[in-house]
XYZ file of C-alpha atoms in Angstrom:
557
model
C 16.069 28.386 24.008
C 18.177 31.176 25.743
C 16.715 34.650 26.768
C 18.181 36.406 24.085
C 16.441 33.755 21.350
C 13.288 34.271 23.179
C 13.308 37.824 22.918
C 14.383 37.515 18.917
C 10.891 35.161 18.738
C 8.943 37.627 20.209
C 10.035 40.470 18.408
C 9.605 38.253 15.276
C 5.891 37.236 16.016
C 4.899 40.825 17.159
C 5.863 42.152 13.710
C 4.167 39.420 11.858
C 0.703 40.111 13.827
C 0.814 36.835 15.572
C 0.649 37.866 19.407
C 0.649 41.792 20.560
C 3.406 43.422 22.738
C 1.195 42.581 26.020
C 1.071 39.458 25.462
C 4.770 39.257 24.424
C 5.558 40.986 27.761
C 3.286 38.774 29.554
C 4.564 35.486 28.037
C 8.179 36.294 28.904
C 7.203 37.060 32.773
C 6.131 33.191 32.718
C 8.657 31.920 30.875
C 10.668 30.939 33.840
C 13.123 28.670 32.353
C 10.939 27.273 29.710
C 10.582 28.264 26.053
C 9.067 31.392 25.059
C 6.766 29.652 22.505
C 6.253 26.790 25.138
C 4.458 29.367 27.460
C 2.494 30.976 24.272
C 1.133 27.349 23.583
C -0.045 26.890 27.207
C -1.881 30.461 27.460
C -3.228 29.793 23.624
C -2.154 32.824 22.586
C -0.819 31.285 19.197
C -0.013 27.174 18.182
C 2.950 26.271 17.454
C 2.068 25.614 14.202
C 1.632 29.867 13.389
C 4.553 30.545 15.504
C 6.882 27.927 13.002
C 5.170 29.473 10.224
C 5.982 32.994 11.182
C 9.543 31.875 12.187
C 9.937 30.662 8.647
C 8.434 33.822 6.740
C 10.838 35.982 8.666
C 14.036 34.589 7.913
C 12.985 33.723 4.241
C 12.805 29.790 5.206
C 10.581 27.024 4.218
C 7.980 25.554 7.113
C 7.455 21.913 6.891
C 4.758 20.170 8.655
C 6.548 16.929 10.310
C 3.505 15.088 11.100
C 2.392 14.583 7.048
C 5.979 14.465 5.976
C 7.857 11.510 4.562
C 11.269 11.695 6.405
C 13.794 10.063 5.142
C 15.224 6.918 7.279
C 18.979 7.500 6.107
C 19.095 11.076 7.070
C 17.453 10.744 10.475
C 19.719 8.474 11.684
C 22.622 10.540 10.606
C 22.568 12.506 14.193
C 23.333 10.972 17.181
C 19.786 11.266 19.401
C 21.544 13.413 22.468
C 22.921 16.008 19.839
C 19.510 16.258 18.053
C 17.345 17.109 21.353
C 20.081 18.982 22.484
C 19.579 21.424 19.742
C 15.724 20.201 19.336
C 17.019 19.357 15.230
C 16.293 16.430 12.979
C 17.674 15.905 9.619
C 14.975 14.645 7.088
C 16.199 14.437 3.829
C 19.604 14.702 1.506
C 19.107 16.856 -1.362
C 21.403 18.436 -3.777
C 24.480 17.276 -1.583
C 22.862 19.166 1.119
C 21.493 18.017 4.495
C 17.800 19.679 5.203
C 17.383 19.945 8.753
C 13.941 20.987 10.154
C 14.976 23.266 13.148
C 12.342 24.624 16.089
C 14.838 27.715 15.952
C 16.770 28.490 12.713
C 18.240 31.349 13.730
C 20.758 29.195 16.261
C 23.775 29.019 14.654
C 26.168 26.796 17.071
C 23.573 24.103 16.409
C 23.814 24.416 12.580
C 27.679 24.918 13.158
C 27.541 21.326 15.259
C 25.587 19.913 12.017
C 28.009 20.787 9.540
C 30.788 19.478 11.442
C 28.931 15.772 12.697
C 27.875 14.414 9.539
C 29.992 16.699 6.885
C 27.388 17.867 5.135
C 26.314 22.059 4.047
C 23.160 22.480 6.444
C 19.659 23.495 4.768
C 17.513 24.467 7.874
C 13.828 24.452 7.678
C 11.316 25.322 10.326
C 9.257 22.802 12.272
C 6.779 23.231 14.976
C 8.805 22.317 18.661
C 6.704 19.813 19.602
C 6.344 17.982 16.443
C 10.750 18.076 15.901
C 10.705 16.693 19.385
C 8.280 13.666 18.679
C 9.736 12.580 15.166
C 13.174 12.725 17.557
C 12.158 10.204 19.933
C 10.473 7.915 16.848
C 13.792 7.339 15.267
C 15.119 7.429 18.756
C 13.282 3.954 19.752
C 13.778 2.471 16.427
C 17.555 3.033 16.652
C 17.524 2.023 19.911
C 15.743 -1.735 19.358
C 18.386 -2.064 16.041
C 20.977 -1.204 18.101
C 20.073 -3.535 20.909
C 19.831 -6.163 18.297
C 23.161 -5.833 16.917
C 24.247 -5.625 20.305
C 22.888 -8.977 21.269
C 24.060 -10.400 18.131
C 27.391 -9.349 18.151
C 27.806 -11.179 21.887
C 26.285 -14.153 20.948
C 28.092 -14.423 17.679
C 25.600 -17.094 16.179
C 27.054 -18.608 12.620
C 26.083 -21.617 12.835
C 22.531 -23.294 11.548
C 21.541 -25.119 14.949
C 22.240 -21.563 16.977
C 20.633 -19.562 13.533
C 17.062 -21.714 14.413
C 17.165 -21.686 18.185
C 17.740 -18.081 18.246
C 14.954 -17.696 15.544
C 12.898 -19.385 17.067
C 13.462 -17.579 20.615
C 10.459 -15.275 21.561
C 12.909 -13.111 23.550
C 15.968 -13.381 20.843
C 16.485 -9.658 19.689
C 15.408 -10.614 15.956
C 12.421 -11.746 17.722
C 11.787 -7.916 18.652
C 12.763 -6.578 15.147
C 9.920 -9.221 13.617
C 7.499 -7.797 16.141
C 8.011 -4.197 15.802
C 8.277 -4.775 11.575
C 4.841 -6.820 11.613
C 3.588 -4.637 14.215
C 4.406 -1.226 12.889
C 2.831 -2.571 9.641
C -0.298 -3.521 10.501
C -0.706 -0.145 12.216
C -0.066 1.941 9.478
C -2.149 -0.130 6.753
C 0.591 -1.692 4.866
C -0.126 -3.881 2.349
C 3.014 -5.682 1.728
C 6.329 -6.283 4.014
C 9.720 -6.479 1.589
C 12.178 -7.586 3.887
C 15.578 -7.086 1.179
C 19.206 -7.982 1.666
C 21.276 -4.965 -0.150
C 25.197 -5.503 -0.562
C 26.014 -3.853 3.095
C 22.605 -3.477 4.554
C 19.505 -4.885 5.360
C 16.380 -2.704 3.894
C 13.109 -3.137 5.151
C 10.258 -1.353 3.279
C 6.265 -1.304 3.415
C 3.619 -0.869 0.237
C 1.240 1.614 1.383
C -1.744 1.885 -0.603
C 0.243 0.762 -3.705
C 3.328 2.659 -3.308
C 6.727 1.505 -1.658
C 7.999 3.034 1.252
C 11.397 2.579 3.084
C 10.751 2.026 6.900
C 14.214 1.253 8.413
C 18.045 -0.019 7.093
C 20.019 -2.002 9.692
C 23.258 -3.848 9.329
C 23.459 -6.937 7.068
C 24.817 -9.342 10.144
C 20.503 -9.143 11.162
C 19.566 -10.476 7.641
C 20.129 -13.754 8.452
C 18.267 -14.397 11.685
C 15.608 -12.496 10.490
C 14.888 -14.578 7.416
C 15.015 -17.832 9.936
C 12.674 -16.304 12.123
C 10.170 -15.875 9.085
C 11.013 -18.597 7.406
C 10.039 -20.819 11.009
C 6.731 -18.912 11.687
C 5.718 -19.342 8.090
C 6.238 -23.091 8.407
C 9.122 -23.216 5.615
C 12.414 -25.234 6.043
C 14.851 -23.082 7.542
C 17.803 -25.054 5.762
C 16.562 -24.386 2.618
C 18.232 -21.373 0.994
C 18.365 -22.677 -3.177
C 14.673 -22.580 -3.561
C 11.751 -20.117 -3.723
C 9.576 -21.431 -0.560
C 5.700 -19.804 0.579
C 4.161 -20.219 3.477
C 1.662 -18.144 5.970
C 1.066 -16.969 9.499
C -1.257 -15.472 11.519
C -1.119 -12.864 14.614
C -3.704 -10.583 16.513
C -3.616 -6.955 16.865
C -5.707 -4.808 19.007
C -8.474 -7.345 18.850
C -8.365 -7.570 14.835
C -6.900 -10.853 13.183
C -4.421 -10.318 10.669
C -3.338 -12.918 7.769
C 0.123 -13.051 6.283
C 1.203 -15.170 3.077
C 4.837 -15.254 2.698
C 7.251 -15.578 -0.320
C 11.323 -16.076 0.003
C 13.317 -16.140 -3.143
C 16.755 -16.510 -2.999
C 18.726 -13.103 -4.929
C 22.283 -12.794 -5.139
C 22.648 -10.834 -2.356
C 21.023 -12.920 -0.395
C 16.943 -14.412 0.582
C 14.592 -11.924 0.276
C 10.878 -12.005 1.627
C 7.924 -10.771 1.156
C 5.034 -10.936 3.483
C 1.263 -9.817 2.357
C -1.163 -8.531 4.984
C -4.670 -10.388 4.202
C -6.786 -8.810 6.884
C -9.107 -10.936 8.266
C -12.131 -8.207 7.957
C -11.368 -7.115 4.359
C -13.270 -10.395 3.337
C -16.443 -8.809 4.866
C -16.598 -5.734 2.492
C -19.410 -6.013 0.186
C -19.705 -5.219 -3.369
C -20.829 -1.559 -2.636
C -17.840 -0.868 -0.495
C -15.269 -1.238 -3.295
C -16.089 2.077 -5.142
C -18.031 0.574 -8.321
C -20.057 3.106 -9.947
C -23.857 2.594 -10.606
C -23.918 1.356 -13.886
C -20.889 -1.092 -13.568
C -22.639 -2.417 -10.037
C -25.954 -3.293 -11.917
C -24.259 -5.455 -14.492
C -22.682 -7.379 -11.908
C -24.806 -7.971 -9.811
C -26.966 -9.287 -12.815
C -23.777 -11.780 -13.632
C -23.660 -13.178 -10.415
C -27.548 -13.394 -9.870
C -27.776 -15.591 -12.810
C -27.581 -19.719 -11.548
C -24.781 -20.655 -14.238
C -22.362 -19.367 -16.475
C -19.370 -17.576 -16.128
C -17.930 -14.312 -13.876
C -14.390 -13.403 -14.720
C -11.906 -10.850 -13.124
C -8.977 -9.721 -14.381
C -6.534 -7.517 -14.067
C -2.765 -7.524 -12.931
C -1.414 -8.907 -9.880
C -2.076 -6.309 -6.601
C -5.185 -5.123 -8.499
C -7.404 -6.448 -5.850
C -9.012 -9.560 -8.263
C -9.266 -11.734 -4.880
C -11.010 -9.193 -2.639
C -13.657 -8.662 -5.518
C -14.121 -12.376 -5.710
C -14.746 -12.739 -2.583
C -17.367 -9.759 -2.041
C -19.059 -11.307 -4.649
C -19.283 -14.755 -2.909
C -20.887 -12.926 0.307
C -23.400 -11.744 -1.946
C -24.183 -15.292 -3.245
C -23.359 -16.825 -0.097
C -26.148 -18.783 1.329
C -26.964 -22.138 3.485
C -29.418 -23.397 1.247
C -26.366 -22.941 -1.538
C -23.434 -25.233 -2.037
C -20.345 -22.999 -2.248
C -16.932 -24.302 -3.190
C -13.755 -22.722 -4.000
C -10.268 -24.094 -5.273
C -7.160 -21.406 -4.677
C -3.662 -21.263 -4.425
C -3.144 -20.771 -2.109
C -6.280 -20.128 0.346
C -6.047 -16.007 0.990
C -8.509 -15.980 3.419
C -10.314 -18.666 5.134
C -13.740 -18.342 5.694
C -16.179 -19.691 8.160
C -19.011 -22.589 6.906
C -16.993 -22.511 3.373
C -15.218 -25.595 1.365
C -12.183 -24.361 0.747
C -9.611 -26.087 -1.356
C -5.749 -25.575 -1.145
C -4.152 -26.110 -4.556
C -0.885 -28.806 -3.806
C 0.849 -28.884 -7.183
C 3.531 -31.485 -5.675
C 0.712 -34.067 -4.226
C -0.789 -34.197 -7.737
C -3.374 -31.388 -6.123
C -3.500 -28.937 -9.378
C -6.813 -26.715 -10.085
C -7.839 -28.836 -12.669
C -7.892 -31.930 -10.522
C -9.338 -30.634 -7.754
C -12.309 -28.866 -10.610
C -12.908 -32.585 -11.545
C -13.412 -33.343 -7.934
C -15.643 -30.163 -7.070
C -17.755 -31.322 -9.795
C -18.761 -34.415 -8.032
C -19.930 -32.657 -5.098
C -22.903 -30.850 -6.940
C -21.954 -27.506 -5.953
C -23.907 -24.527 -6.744
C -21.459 -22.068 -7.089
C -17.657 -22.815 -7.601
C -14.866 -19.983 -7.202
C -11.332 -20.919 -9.195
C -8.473 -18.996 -7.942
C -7.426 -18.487 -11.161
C -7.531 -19.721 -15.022
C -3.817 -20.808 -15.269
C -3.688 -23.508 -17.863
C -6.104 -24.945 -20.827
C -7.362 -27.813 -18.768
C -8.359 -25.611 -15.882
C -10.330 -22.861 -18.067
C -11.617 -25.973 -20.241
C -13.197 -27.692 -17.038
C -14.286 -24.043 -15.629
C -15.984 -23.167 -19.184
C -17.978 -26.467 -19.169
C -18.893 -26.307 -15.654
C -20.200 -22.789 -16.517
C -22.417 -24.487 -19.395
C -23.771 -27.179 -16.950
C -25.632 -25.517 -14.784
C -23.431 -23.866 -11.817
C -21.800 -20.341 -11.479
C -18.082 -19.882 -11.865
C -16.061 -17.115 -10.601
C -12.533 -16.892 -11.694
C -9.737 -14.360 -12.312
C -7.972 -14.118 -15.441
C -4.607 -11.742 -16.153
C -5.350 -9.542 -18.726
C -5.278 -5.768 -19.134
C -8.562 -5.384 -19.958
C -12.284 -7.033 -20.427
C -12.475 -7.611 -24.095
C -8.789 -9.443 -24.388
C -10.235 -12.038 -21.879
C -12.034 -13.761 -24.227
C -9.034 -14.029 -26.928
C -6.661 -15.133 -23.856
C -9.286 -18.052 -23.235
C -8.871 -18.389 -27.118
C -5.066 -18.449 -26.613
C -5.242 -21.003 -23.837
C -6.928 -23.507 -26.252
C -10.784 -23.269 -25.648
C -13.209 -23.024 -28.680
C -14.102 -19.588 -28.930
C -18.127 -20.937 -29.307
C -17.989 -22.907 -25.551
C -16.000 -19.648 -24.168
C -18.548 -16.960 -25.778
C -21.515 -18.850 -24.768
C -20.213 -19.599 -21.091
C -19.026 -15.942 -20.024
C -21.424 -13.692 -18.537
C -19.870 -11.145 -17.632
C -15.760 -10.125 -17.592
C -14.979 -7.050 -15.007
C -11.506 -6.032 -15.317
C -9.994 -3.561 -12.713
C -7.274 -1.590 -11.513
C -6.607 0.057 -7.519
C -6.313 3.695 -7.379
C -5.662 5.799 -4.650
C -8.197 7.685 -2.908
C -6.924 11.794 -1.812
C -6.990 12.548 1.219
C -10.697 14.158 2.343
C -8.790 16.212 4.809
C -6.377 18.243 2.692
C -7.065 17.620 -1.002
C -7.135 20.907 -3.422
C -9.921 22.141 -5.660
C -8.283 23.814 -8.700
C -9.053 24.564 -12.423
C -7.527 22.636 -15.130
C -5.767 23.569 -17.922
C -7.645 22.684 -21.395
C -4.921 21.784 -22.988
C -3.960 19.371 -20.749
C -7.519 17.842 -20.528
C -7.010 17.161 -24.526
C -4.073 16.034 -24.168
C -5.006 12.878 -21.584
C -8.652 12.399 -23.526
C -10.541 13.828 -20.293
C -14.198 14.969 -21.549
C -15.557 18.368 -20.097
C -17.517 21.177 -21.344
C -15.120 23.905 -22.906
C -17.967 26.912 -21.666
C -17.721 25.340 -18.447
C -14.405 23.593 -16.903
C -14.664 21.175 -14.127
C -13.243 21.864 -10.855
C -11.061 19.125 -10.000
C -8.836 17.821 -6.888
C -5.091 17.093 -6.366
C -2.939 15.623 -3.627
C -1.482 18.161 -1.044
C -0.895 16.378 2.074
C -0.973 16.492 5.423
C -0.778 15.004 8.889
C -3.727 12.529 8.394
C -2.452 11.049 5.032
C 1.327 11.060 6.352
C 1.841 13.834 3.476
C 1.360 11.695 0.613
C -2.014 13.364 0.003
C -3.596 10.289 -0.368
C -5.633 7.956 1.883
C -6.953 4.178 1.172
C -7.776 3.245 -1.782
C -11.011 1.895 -3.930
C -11.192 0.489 -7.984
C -11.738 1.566 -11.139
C -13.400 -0.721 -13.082
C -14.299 -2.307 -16.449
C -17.581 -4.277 -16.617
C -18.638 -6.018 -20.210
C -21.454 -7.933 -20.232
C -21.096 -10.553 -22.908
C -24.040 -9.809 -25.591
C -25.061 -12.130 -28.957
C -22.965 -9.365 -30.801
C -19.875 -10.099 -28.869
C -20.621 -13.558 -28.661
C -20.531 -13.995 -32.618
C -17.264 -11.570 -32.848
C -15.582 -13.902 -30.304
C -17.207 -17.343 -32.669
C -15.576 -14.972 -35.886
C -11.814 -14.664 -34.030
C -11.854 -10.899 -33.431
C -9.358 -9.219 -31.717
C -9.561 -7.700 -28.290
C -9.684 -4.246 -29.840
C -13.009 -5.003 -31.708
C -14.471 -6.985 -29.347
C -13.933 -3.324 -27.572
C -15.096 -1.549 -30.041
C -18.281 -3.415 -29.895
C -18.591 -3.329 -26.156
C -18.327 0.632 -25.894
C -20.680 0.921 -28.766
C -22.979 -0.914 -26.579
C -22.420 1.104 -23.416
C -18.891 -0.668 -21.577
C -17.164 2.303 -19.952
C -13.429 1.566 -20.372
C -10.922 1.536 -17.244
C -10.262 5.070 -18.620
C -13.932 5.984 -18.689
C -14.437 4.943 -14.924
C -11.317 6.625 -13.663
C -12.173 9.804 -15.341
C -15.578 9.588 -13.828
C -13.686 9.783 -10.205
C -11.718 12.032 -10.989
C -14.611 14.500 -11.656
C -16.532 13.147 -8.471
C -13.504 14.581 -6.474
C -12.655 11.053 -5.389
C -9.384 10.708 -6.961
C -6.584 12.878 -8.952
C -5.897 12.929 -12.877
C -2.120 11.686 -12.274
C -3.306 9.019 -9.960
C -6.181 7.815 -12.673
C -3.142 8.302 -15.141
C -0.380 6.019 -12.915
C -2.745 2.983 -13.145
C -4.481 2.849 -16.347
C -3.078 2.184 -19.442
């Protein structure tokens, strides 16, 4: 920043009220080379943060807070890094067939001049705080920089054929080795729950889910797609040579001290084999029942389903929906050494200490029926199926329910009630089904807003009607909505917990189930008798300030 700049940010921040002339006058007798708001900083005067924000008011600009902002991979990498610190700028976003460019000083128009000529694009400045332009600079900086490498490396060694693809795969120092690292690394850090590693037509796209929602991490060229799905494809276990046929497979690796799971999919697409790689973190199997957000009412009738010795616990709910982590919290609550604890999955999500666990292995004649019979003959206690797939799987499960042992299973259904028709569907007598089923919880994941920057406002009525929410018309809840900020990355949400569905299976629904009903009055029946729908439960969050309407609305049907 020049002398004459510094001198137009002073005069700026006096008039807004942010420092006083003295301490203008004072900060520019220090400046001594550096940046006026550099010096204001370091005598804490103002924060970079107000001086931005005053910056922006001025010249009729919008401020944007880097650190909770969701930049946008494809525009950051548009500048070359030298020309970006150079002029302390970093596009993060194309809009309206304009580049938005968050500036530390907007009012530099050779930089802005430089812009428009580099990447062709009209220039849409926004104002930044310095220090956080600088840092999101040297971010894409490094990531660049390790692609780049990459290529580099690649593009020397010129490896096309298979022998050189699985050497260099499997090369701890090869450069795809690094991109694996800093992918798997990177996602662990930032609480991803899925990895989609996708071939486009020109491109390689790597992207993370982050509490449910996609997000694109980095692009890099095509010629890395390759090696990349070798070196996944050899830590997983698969057969590199293989590129027809879906293959799965799993790998482990450590992170600052915490063990980290991932199962693997590749799929072969047109463009090319995709993967995807889901993080099972080793510690999520040690949440208990009360960590995973269920609300009084719903917790009591569970925890009288899994208290009882026999009969039947099922989960349901789509795939993602957390079914698995559920099942297991419920298992530490009935684990126990003087209990005989078996379960059957495909695959094995997480592997447990002092457990028999079974790995389902369709092609060896392995399937979850076979291995049921099998469990059955070691007198277990309690027996947890993976999932109720087939008719001879939730025919042995049902009976084993009526014989004396607990059964937890997950079922994919949208909501409680249908559970008992699908069972129906799948070809068991709707007497053994109704008899053997406890309890069916059905659930969904929503995300939880951030604590640190969530907003309190007052609804609209009419929208309330409109979505079913119940309130009091003489008095309107206060409720909360996403803003975001540094700590949730922007998104205005943080983590996530479930909204549940728990019907307890009484002699009314048992004889509506014995009569064929339908889901919808085996429902009917259930809420009559107290069930609180997915709905009902979400709603109930919302109002506890734990989650947003739209959220609530997003994952419930």
């Amino acid at each position: 920043m020049t002398a004459a700049s510094g001198k137009r940010l002073g005069k700026v921040l006096v008039q807004s009220g942010v420092i006083s002339e003295e301490q203008l006058q004072s900060a520019l007798s220090e400046a001594d080379g550096r940046t006026l708001s550099s010096v204001l900083v370091e005598q804490g005067v103002a924060t970079e943060q107000k001086i931005a924000q005053a910056v922006a008011e001025s010249m009729g600009l919008a401020y944007v807070d880097l650190g909770g902002y969701e930049i946008d991979p494809t525009a950051a990498t548009m500048l070359a890094t030298d020309l970006a610190k150079r002029h302390c700028v970093l596009p993060i976003k194309i809009q309206d067939d304009e580049l938005v460019v968050a500036m530390a000083d907007p009012a530099n128009i050779f930089a802005i001049d430089d812009l428009r000529i580099v990447t062709g694009y009209e220039i849409r400045p926004v104002v930044a705080a310095e220090s956080d332009v600088v840092a999101s600079i040297e971010k894409f900086a490094t990531m660049n920089q390790n692609v780049d490498e990459m290529v580099s490396d690649l593009d020397e060694t010129s490896v096309e054929q298979e022998a050189e693809d699985r050497a260099a795969a499997a090369d701890e120092e090869a450069p795809v080795a690094k991109l694996m690292n800093l992918v798997v690394t990177e996602a662990i850090r930032q609480g991803a729950g899925d990895i989609y590693v996708e071939p486009l037509e020109n491109e390689l796209r790597v992207r993370y889910r982050i509490d449910g929602v996609c997000q694109e991490v980095v692009r890099s060229p095509k010629k890395l797609h390759r090696q990349l799905i070798s070196r996944i494809k050899i830590a997983s276990g698969m057969d590199i040579a293989e590129k027809r046929i879906p293959q799965d497979g799993r790998f482990g690796v450590v992170l600052d001290g915490k063990g980290v799971d991932f199962r693997v999919a590749v799929l072969p697409t047109v463009q090319g084999e995709m993967s995807v790689m889901r993080l099972l973190r080793r510690d999520a199997i040690m949440m208990s029942l009360e960590d995973l957000g269920f609300l009084e009412h719903a917790m009591g009738q569970l925890l009288d389903a899994i208290n009882k010795p026999y009969g039947c616990l099922l989960v349901t709910g789509p795939t993602g929906s957390g079914k698995s982590t559920t099942l297991y919290a419920a298992i530490n609550k009935t684990a126990d050494p003087k209990i005989n604890l078996i379960t059957v999955e495909d695959p094995v999500e997480y592997r447990l200490e002092g457990l028999s666990q079974v790995q389902v292995h369709e092609k060896a004649g392995l399937s979850f029926a076979a291995a049921l019979r099998s469990i059955l003959r070691q007198d277990p206690d309690v027996v947890m199926i993976g999932e109720i797939r087939d008719k001879e799987t939730a025919t042995i499960a049902i009976e084993a329910a009526l014989t004396g042992h607990l059964v937890l299973s997950t079922l994919h259904t949208n909501d409680a009630p249908s559970a008992l028709t699908r069972l129906t569907e799948m070809g068991v007598e709707p007497f053994l089904s109704a008899s053997a089923v406890n309890c069916v919880l059905a659930q969904r994941l929503a995300r939880r807003l951030c604590s640190e920057c969530k907003e309190a406002y007052t609804p609209d009525p009419a929208a309330l009607d409109r979505i079913g929410f119940p309130y009091d018309p003489d008095n309107l809840p206060t409720l909360y909505r996403a803003v975001g900020c540094k700590r949730c990355s922007g998104i205005g949400y943080k983590g996530r917990m479930g909204v549940h569905e728990v019907m307890t299976v009484t002699e009314e629904i048992e004889r509506a189930c014995v009569n064929h009903a339908s889901g919808d009055e085996i429902a009917r029946i259930a809420v009559s008798q107290g069930m609180k729908t997915l709905r009902d439960d979400g709603f109930a969050k919302v109002a506890m300030g734990t989650t947003s309407v739209e959220e609530i609305m997003r994952v419930v049907v």
